[in-house]
XYZ file of C-alpha atoms in Angstrom:
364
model
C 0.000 0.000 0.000
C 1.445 3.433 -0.813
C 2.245 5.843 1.964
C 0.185 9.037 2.452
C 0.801 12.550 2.545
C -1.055 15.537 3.096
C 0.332 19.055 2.093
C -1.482 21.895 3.940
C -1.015 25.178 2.139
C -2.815 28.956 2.266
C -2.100 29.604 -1.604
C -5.492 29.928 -3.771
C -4.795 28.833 -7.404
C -4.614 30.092 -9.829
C -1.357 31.900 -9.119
C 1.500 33.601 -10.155
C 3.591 33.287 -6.945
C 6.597 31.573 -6.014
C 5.072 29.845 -3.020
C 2.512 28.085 -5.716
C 5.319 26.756 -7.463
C 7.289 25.310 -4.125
C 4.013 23.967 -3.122
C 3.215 22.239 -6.249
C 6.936 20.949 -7.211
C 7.141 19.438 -3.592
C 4.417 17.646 -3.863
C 5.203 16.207 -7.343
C 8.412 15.117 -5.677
C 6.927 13.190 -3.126
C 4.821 11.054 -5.512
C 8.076 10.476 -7.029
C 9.380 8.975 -4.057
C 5.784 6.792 -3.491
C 3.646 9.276 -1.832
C 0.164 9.249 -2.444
C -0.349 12.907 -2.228
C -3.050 15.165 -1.152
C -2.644 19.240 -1.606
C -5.596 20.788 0.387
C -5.980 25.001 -0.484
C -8.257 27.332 0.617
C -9.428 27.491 -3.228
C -8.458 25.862 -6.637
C -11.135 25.803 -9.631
C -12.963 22.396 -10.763
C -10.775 22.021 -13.800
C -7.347 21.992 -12.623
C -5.731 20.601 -15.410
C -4.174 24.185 -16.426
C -2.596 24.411 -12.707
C -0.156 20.979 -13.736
C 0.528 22.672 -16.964
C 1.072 26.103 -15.318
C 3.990 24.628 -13.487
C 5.000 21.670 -15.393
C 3.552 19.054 -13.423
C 4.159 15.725 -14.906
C 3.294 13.142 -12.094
C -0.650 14.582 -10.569
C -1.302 14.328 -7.398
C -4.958 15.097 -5.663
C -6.204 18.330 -4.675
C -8.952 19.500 -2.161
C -10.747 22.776 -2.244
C -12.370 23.817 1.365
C -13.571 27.101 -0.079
C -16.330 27.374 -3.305
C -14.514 30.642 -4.500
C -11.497 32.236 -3.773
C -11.230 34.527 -0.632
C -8.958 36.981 0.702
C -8.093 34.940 4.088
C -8.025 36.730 6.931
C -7.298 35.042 10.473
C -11.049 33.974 11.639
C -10.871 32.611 7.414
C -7.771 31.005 8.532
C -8.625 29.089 11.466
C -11.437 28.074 9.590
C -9.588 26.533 7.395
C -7.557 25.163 9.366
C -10.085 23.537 11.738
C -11.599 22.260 8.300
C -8.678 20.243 7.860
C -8.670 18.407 10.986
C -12.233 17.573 9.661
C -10.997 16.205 6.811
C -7.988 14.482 8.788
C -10.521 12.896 11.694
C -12.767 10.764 8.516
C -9.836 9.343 7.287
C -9.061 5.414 8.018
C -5.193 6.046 7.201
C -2.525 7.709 8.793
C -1.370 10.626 6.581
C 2.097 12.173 7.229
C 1.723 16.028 6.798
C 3.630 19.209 5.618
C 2.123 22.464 6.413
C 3.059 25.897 5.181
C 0.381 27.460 7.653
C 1.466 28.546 10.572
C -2.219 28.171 11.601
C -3.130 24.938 10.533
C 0.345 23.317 12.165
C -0.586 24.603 15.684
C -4.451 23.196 15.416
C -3.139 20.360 14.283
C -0.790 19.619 17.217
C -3.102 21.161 19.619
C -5.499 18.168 18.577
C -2.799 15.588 18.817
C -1.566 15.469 14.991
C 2.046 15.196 14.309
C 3.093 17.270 11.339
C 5.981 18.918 9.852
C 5.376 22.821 9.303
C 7.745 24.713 6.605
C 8.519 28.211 7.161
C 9.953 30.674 5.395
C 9.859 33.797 6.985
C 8.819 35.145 10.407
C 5.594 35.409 11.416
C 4.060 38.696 12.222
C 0.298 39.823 13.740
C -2.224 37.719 15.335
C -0.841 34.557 13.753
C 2.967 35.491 15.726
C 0.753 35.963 19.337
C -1.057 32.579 18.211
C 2.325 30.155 17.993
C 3.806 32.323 21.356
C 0.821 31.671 23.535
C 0.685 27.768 22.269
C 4.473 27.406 22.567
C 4.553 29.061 26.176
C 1.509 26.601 26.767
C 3.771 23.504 25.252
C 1.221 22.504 22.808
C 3.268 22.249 19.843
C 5.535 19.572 20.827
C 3.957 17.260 17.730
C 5.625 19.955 14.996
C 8.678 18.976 13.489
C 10.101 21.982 11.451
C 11.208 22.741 8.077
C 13.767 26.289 7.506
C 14.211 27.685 4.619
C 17.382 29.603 6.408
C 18.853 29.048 9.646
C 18.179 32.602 10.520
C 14.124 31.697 11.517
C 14.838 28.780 13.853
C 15.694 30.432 17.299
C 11.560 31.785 16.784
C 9.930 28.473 16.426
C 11.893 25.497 18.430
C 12.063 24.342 21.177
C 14.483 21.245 22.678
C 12.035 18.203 21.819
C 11.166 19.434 17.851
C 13.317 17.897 15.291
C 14.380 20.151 12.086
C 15.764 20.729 9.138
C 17.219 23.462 7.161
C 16.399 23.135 3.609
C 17.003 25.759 0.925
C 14.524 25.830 -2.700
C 15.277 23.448 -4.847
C 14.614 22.907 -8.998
C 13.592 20.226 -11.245
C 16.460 19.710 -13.744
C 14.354 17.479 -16.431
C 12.580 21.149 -16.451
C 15.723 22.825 -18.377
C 16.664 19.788 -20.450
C 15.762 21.392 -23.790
C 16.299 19.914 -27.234
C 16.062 23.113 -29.303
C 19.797 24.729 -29.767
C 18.337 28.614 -29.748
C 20.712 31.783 -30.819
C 21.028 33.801 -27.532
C 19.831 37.717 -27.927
C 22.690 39.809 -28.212
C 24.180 41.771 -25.416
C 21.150 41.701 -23.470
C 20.422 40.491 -19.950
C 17.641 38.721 -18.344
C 15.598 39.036 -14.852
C 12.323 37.127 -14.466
C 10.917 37.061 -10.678
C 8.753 39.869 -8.922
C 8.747 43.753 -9.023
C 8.276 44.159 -5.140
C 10.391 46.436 -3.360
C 14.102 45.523 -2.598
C 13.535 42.459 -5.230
C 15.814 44.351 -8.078
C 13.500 46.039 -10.344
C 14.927 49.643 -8.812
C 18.628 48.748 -9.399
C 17.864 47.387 -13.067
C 16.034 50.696 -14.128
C 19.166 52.657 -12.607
C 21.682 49.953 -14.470
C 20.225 50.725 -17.662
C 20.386 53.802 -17.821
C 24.476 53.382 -17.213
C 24.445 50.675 -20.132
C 22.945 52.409 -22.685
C 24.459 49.697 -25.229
C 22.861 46.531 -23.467
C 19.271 45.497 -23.464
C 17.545 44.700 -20.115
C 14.338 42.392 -20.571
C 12.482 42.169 -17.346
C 9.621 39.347 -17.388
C 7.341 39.822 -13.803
C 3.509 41.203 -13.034
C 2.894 44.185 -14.502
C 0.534 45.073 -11.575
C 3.124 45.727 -9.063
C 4.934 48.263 -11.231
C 2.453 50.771 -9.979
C 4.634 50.555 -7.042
C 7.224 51.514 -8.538
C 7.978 55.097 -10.064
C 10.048 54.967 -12.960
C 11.210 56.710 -16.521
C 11.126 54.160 -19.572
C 14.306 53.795 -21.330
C 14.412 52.477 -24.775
C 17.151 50.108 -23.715
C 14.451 47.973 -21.375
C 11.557 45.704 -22.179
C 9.029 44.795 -19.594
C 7.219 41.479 -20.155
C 4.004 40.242 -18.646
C 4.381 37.385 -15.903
C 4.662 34.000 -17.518
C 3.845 30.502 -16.408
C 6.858 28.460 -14.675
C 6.622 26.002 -17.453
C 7.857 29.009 -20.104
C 10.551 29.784 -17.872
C 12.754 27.127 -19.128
C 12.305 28.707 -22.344
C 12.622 31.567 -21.861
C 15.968 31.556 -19.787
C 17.281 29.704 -23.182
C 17.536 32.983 -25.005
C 20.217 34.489 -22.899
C 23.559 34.493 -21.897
C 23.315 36.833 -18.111
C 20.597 36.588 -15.818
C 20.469 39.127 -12.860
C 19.216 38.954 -9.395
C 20.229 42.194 -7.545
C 18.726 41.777 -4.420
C 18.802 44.637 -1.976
C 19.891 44.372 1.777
C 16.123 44.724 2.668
C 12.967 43.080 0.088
C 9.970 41.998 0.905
C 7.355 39.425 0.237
C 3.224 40.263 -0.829
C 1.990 41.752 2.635
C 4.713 44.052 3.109
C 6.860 41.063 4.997
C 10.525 41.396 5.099
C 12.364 38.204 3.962
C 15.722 39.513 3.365
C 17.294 37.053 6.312
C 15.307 33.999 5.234
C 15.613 34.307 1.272
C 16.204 31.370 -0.910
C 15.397 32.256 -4.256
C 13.691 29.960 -6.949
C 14.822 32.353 -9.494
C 18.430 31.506 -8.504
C 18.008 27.705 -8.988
C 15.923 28.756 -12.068
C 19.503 30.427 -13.416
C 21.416 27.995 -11.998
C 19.624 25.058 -13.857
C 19.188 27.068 -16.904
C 23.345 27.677 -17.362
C 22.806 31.161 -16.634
C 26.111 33.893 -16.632
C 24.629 35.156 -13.105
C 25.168 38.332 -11.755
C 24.156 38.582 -8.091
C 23.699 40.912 -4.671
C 26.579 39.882 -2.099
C 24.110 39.123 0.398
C 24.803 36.450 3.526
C 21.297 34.349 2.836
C 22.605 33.075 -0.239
C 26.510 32.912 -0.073
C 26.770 28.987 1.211
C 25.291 28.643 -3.204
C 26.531 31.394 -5.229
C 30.240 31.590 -5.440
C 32.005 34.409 -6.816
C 33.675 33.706 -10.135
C 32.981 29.937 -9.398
C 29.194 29.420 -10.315
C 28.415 33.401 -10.215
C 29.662 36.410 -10.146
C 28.342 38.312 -6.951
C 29.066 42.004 -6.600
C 28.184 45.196 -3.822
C 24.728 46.146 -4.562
C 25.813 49.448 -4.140
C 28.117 49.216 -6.652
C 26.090 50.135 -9.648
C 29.230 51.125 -11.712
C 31.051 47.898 -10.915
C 27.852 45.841 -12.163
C 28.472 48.216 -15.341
C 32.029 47.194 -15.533
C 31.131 43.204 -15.274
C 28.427 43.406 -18.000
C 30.764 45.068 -21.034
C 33.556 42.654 -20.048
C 31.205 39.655 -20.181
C 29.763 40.567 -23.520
C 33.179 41.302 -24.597
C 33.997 38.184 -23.870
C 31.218 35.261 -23.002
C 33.410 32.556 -23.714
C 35.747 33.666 -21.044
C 32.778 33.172 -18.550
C 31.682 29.536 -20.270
C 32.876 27.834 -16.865
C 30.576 29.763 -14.603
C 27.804 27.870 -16.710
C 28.623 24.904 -16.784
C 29.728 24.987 -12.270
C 26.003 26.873 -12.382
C 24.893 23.208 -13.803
C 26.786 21.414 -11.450
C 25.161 23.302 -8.181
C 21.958 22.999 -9.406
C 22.275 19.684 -9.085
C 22.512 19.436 -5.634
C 19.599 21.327 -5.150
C 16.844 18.847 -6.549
C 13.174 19.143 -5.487
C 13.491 14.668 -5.511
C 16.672 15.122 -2.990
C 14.896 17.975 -0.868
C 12.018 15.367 -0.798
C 14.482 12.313 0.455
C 16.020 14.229 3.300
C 12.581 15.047 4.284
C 11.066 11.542 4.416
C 14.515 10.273 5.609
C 15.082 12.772 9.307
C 11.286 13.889 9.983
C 8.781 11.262 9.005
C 8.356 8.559 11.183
């Protein structure tokens, strides 16, 4: 009989956010391993099929809606969901073994007796921070093992008896194997990921305006740009948001891909993640052979090497990020190496190996 798993998550589909795309590659990873798996959301549509194709989804796994139509969830809407899946747990004839990325739905679920491993990857902030500090003082969440995205969040959430792991974002490598040999675009440089604040978008408007010869195409939601005041150069091209699957694809037509990071950039809701950051756009580059040029920042260091798999440079440094573009157009097959160690670290970060070391230290 297959083993079970059930993978709690607060993301309504469709959607264009990163924490879809964990949520959805994890749990295609553990049917790979010989999960049965369930993903229960506050909200997906009927006809899903477009969700596995959003993301590339070759192996399905179930999905439960508690909600008729999507809702913006609020705490009261968040408890209720989470006391809905303790429903859902309590008719069930098998044990399941359980992932959470809500906070919410990981204390309930202790407080009621279920073990289950939450995954966090940021701090928690508002009534859902007083929540896990009044049920922690009250040592009822001694059934939650712990996933970290960065070892920064774990002095918040343990205490002696939970078990953890650290666990950066991972990539599916089958994803990037494409068959069709593409002519890169011409001095011209790549960022695909959000337009929130501190995520880059500022420092890319300011770079190319420096690099007059070099072409910036930026590929994110458009939305968010209102956010963002800025003067159109005829040097940058701002694409809509595409689906992960295109990403692949995409990433084939160019040589440099940039992720300049600030010190301080923030999530949807305004939350600072700038200790906690693991960024699927940086697997996404690594994977895709990507000439990356990245923020010096501590989250990310133990991955992106300087002049090994990356070249990372002072964010500050605008004119030093100038002087590392003309040189690597100058000459890209002086920087062939970088690609091909980018390769080599991506494959260490597999969402199949994040899966094992999972199932391996915190399932019983």
């Amino acid at each position: 009989m297959k083993k079970k798993l059930l993978y709690i998550c607060e993301v309504q589909f469709p959607s264009t956010s990163a924490y879809a795309i964990h949520v959805t590659k994890m749990c295609e990873a553990f049917c790979n391993i010989g999960y049965q798996t369930t993903l229960i959301t506050p909200y997906i549509p009927e006809k899903n099929d477009k969700i596995y194709r959003s993301f590339n989804i070759k192996k399905k796994f179930k999905f439960i809606s508690i909600f008729k139509n999507s809702k913006k969830l609020n705490f009261i809407l968040k408890i209720y969901f989470s006391l809905k899946v303790v429903s859902f747990l309590k008719k069930q004839s098998l044990n399941y073994q359980i992932i959470s990325r809500s906070i919410l739905s990981s204390i309930i679920l202790s407080v009621f007796g279920y073990q289950n491993t939450l995954e966090v990857h940021h701090n928690v902030v508002g009534f859902t921070r007083l929540s896990f500090k009044f049920f922690k003082n009250l040592n009822f969440l001694k059934n939650i093992n712990y996933i970290f995205l960065n070892k920064s969040l774990k002095n918040n959430f343990l205490k002696k008896e939970n078990k953890y792991m650290i666990l950066d974002d991972a990539v599916c490598l089958e994803d990037f194997k494409i068959k069709k040999n593409i002519k890169k675009l011409k001095k011209t440089c790549v960022y695909i990921g959000s337009f929130y604040k501190g995520k880059g978008f500022e420092f890319i408007i300011n770079l190319a305006k420096i690099c007059e010869d070099i072409n910036f195409h930026l590929f994110g939601d458009k939305k968010f740009l209102n956010n963002n005041n800025y003067q159109k150069t005829k040097n940058i091209k701002i694409f809509h948001h595409i689906p992960y699957k295109k990403v692949p694809l995409i990433l084939n037509n160019y040589d440099v891909a940039l992720m300049p990071y600030s010190t301080n950039n923030y999530a949807r809701g305004g939350i600072d993640i700038s200790r906690s950051i693991s960024p699927l756009k940086m697997f996404d580059y690594l994977a895709g052979k990507k000439i990356i040029l990245a923020s010096d920042l501590k989250v990310y260091r133990h991955i992106l090497k300087h002049k090994y798999n990356s070249i990372v440079l002072d964010e500050k440094n605008i004119f030093l990020w100038k002087k590392y573009l003309l040189n690597i157009f100058k000459n890209l097959n002086k920087y062939s190496k970088l690609k091909n160690n980018a390769y080599k670290t991506a494959k260490k970060f597999t969402w199949k190996k994040r899966v094992q070391k999972i199932n391996k230290k915190l399932f019983i």
